[in-house]
N, CA, C and O atoms as a printed pandas DataFrame, in Angstrom:
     atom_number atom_name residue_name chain_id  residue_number  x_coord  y_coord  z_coord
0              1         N          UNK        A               1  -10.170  -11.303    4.497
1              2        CA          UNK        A               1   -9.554  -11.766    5.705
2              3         C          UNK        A               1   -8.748  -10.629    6.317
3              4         O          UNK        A               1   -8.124   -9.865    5.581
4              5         N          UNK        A               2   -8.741  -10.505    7.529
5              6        CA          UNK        A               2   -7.947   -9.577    7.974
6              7         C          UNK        A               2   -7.167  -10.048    9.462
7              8         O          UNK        A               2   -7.610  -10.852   10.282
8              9         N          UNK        A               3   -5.993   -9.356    9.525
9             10        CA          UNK        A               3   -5.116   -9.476   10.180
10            11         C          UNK        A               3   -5.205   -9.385   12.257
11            12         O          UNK        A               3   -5.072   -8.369   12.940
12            13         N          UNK        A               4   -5.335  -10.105   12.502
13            14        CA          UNK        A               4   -5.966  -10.256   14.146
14            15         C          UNK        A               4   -5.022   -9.561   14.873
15            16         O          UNK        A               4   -3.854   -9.910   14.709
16            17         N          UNK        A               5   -5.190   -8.904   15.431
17            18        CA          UNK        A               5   -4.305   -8.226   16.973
18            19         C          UNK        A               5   -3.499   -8.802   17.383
19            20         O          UNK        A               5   -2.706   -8.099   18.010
20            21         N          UNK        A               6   -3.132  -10.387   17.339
21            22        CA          UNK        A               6   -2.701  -11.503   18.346
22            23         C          UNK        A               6   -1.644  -11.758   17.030
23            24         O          UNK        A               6   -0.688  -12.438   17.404
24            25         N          UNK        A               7   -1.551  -11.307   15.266
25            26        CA          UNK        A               7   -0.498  -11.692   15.092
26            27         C          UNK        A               7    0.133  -10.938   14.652
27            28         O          UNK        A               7   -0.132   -9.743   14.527
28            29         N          UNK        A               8    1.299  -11.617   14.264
29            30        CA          UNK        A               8    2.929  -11.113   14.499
30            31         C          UNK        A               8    2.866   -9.977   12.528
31            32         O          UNK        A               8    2.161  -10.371   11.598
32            33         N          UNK        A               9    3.538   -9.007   12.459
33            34        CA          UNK        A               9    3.174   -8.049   11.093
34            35         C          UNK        A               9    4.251   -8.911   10.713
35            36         O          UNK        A               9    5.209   -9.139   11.450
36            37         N          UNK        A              10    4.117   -9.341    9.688
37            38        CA          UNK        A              10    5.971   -9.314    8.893
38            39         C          UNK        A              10    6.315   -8.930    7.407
39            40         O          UNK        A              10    7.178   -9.463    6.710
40            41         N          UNK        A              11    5.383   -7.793    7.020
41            42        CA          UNK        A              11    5.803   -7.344    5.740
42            43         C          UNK        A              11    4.498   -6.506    5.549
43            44         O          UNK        A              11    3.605   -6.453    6.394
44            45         N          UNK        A              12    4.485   -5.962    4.541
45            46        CA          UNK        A              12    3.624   -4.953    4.034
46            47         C          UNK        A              12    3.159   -4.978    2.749
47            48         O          UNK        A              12    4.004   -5.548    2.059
48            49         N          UNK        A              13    2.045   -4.568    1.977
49            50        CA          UNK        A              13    2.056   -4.976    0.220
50            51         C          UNK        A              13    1.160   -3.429    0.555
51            52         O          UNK        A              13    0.384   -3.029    1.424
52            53         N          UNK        A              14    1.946   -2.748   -0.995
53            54        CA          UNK        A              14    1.705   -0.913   -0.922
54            55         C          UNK        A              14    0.681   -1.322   -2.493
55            56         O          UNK        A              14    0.741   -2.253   -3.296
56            57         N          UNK        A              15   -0.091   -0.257   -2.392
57            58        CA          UNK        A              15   -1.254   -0.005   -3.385
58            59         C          UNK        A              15   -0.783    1.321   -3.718
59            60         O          UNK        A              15   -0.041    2.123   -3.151
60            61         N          UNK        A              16   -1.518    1.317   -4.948
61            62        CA          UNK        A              16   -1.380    3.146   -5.459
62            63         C          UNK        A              16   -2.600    3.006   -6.325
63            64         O          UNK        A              16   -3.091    1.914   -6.611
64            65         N          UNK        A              17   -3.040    4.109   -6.707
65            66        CA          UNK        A              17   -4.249    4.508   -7.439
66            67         C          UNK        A              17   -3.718    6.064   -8.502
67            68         O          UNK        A              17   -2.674    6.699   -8.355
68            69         N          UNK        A              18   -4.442    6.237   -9.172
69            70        CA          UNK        A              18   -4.645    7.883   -9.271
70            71         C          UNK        A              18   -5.898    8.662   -8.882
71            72         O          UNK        A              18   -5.819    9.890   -8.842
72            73         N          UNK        A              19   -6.788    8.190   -8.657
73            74        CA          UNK        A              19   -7.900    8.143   -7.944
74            75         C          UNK        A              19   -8.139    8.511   -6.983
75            76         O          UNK        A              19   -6.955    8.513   -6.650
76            77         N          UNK        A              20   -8.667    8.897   -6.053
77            78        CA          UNK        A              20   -8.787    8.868   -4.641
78            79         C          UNK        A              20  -10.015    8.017   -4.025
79            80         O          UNK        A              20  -11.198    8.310   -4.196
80            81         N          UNK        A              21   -9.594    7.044   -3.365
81            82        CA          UNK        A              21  -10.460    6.011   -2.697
82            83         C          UNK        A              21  -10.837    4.772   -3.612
83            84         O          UNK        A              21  -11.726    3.924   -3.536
84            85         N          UNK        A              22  -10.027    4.957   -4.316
85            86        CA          UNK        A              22  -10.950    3.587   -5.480
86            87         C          UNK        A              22   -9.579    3.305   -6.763
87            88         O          UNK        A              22   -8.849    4.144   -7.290
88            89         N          UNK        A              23   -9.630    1.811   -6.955
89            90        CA          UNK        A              23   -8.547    1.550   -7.985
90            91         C          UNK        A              23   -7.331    1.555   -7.553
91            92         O          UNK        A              23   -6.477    2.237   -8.120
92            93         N          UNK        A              24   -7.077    0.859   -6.571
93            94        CA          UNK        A              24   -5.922    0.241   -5.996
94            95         C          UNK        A              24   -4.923   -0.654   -7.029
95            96         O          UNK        A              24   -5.367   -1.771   -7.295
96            97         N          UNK        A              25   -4.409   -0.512   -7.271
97            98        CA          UNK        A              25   -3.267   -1.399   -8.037
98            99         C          UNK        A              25   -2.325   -1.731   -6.903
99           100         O          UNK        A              25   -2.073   -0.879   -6.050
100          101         N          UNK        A              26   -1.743   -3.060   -6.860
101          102        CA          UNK        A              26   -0.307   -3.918   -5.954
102          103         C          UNK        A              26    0.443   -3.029   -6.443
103          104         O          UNK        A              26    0.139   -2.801   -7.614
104          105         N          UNK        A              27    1.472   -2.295   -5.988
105          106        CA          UNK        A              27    2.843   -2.175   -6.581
106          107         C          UNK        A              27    4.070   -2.766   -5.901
107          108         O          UNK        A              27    4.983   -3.078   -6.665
108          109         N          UNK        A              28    4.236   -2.956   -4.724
109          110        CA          UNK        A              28    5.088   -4.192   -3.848
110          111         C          UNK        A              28    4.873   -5.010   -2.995
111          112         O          UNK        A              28    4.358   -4.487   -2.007
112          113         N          UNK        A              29    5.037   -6.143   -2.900
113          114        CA          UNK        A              29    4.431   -6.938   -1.883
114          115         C          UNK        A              29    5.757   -7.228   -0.630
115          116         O          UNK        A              29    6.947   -6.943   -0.768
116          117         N          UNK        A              30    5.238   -7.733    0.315
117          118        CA          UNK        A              30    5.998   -8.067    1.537
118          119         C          UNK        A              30    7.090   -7.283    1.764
119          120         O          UNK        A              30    8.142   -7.833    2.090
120          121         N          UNK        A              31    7.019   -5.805    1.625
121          122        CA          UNK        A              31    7.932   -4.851    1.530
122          123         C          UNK        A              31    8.203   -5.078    3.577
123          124         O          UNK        A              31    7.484   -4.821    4.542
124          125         N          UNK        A              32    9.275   -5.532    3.463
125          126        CA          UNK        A              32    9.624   -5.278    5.489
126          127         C          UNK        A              32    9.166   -4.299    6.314
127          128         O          UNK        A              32    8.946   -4.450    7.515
128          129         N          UNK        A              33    8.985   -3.084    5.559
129          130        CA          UNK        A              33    9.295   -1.937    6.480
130          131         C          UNK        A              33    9.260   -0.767    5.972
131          132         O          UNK        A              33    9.631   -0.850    4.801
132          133         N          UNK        A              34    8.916    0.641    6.351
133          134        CA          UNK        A              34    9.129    1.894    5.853
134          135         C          UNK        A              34   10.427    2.217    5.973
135          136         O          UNK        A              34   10.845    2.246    7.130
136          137         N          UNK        A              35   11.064    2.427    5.252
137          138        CA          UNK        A              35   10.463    3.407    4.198
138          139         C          UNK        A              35   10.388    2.823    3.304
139          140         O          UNK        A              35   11.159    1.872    3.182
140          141         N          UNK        A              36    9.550    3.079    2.396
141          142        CA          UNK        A              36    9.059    2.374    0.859
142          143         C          UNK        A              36    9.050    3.745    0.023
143          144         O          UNK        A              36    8.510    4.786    0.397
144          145         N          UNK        A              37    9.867    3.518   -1.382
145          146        CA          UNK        A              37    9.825    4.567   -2.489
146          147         C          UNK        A              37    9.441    3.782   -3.484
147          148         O          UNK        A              37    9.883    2.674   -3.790
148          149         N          UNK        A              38    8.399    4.551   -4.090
149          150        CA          UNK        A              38    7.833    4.510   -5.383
150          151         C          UNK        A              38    9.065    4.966   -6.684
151          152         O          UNK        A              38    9.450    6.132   -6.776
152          153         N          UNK        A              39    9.425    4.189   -7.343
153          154        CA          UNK        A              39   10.202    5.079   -8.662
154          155         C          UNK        A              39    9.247    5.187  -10.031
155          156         O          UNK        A              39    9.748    5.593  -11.079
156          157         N          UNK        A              40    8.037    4.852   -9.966
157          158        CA          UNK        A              40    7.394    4.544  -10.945
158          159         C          UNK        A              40    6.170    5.259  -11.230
159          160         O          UNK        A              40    5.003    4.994  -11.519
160          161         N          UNK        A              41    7.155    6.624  -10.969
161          162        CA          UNK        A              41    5.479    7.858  -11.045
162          163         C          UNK        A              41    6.249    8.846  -12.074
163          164         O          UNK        A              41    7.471    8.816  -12.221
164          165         N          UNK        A              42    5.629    9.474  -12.570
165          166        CA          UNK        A              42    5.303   10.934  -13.034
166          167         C          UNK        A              42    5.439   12.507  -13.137
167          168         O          UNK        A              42    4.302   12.937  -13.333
168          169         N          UNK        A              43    6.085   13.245  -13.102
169          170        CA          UNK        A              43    5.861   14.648  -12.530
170          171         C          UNK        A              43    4.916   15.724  -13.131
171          172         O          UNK        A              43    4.838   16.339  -14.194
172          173         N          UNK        A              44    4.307   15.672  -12.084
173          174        CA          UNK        A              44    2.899   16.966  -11.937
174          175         C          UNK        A              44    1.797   15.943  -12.002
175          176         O          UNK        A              44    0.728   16.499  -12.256
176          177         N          UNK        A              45    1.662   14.337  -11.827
177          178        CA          UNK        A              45    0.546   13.840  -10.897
178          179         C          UNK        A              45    0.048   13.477   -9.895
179          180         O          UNK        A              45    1.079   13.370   -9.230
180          181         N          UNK        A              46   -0.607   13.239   -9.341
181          182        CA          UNK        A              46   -0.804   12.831   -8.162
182          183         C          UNK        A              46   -1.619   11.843   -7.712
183          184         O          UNK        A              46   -2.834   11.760   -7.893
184          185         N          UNK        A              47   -0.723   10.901   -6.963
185          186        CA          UNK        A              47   -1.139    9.559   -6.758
186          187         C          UNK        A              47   -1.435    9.248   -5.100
187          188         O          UNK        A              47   -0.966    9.798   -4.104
188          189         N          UNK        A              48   -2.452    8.087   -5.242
189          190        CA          UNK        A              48   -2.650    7.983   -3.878
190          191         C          UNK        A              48   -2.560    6.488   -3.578
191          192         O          UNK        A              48   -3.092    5.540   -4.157
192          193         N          UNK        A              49   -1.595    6.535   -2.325
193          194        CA          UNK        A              49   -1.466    5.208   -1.556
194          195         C          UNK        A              49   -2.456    4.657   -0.576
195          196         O          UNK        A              49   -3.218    5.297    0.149
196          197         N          UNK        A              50   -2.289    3.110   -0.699
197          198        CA          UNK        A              50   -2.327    2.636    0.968
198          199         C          UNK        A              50   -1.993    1.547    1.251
199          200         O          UNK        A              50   -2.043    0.820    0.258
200          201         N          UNK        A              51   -1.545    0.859    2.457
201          202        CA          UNK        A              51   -0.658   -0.284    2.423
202          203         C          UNK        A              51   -1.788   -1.314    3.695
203          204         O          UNK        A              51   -2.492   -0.837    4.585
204          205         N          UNK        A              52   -1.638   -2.476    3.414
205          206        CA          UNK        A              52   -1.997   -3.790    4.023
206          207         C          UNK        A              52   -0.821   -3.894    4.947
207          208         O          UNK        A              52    0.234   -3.310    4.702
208          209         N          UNK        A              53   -1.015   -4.688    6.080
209          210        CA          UNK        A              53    0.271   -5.527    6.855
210          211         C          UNK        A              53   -0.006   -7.205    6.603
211          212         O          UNK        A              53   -1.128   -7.693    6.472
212          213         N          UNK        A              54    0.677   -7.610    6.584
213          214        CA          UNK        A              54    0.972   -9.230    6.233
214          215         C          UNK        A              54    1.133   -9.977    7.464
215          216         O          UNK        A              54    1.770   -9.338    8.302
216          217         N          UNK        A              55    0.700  -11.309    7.899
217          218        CA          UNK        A              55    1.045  -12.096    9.056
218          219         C          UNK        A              55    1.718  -13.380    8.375
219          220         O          UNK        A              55    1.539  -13.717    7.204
220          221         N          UNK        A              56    2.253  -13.816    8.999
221          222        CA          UNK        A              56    3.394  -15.298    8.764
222          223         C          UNK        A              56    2.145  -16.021    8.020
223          224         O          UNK        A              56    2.574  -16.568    7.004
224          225         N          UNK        A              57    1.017  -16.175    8.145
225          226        CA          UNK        A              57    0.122  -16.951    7.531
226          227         C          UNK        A              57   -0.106  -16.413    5.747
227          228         O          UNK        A              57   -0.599  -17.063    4.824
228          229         N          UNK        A              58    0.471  -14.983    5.736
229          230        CA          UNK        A              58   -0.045  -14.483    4.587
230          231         C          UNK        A              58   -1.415  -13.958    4.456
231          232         O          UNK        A              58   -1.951  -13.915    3.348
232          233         N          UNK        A              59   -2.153  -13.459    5.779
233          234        CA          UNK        A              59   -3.058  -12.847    5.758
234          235         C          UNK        A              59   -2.828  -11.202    5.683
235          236         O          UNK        A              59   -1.948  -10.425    6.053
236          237         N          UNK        A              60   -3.934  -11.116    5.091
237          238        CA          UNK        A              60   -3.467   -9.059    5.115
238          239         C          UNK        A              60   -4.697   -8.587    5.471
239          240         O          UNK        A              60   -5.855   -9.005    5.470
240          241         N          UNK        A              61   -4.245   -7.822    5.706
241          242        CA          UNK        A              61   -5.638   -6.196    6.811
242          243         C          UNK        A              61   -5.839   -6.147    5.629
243          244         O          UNK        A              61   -5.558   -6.612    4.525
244          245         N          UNK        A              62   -6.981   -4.747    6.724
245          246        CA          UNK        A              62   -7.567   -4.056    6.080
246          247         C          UNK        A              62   -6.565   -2.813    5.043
247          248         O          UNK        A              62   -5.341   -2.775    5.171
248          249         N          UNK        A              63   -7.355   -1.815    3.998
249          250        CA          UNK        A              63   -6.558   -0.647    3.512
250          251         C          UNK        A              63   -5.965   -0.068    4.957
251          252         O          UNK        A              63   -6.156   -0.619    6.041
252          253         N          UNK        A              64   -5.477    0.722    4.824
253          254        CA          UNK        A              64   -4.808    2.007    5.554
254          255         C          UNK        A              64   -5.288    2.995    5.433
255          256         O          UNK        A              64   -5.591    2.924    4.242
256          257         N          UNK        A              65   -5.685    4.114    5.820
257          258        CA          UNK        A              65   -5.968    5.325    5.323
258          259         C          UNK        A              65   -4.919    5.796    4.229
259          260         O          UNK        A              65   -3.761    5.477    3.961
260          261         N          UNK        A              66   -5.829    6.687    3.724
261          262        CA          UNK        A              66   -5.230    6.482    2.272
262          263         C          UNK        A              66   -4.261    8.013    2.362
263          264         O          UNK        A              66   -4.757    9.014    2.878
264          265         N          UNK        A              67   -3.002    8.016    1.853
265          266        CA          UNK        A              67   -2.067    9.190    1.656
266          267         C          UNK        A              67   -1.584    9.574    0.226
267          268         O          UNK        A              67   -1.017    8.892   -0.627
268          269         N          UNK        A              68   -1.918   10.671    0.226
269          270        CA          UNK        A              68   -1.490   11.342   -1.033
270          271         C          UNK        A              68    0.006   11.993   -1.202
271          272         O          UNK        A              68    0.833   12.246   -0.326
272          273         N          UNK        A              69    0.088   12.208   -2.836
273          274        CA          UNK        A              69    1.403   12.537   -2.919
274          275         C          UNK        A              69    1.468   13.288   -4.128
275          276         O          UNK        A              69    1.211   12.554   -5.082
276          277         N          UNK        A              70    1.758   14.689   -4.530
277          278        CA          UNK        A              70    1.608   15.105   -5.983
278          279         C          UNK        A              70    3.249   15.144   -5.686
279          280         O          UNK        A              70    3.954   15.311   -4.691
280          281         N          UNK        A              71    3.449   14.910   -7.024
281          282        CA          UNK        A              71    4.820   14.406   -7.582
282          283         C          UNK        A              71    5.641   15.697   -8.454
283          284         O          UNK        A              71    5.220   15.834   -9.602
284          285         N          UNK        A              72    6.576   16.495   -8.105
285          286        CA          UNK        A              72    6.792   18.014   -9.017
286          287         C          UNK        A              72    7.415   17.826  -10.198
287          288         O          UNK        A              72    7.634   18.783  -10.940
């Protein structure tokens, strides 16, 4: 199901992988708003996001393009 033009966003649910493009894991749901921090990584891997938007119904989009992050 995905999220129609006509409704209203009201939260966000963020994915992470280590992967790139594949193996999404939830890590927060109905997060309000950016900024969103991860505390639950690693240093010297690199993980990749992407986030859904949420409508009052609880429908969510599509992925996001996906953003990377190596962690020092």
């Amino acid at each position: 199901m995905s999220v129609s033009s006509k409704s209203v966003v009201v939260g966000y649910n963020m994915y992470r992988s280590t992967t790139s493009g594949s193996q999404f894991v939830k890590i927060a749901t109905q997060v309000p708003g950016p900024p969103y921090e991860d505390g639950l990584v690693v240093s010297g891997r690199t993980y990749f996001y992407v986030v859904t938007a949420l409508d009052h119904a609880g429908r969510e989009s599509r992925f996001s393009a996906e953003a990377r992050a190596t962690i020092p």
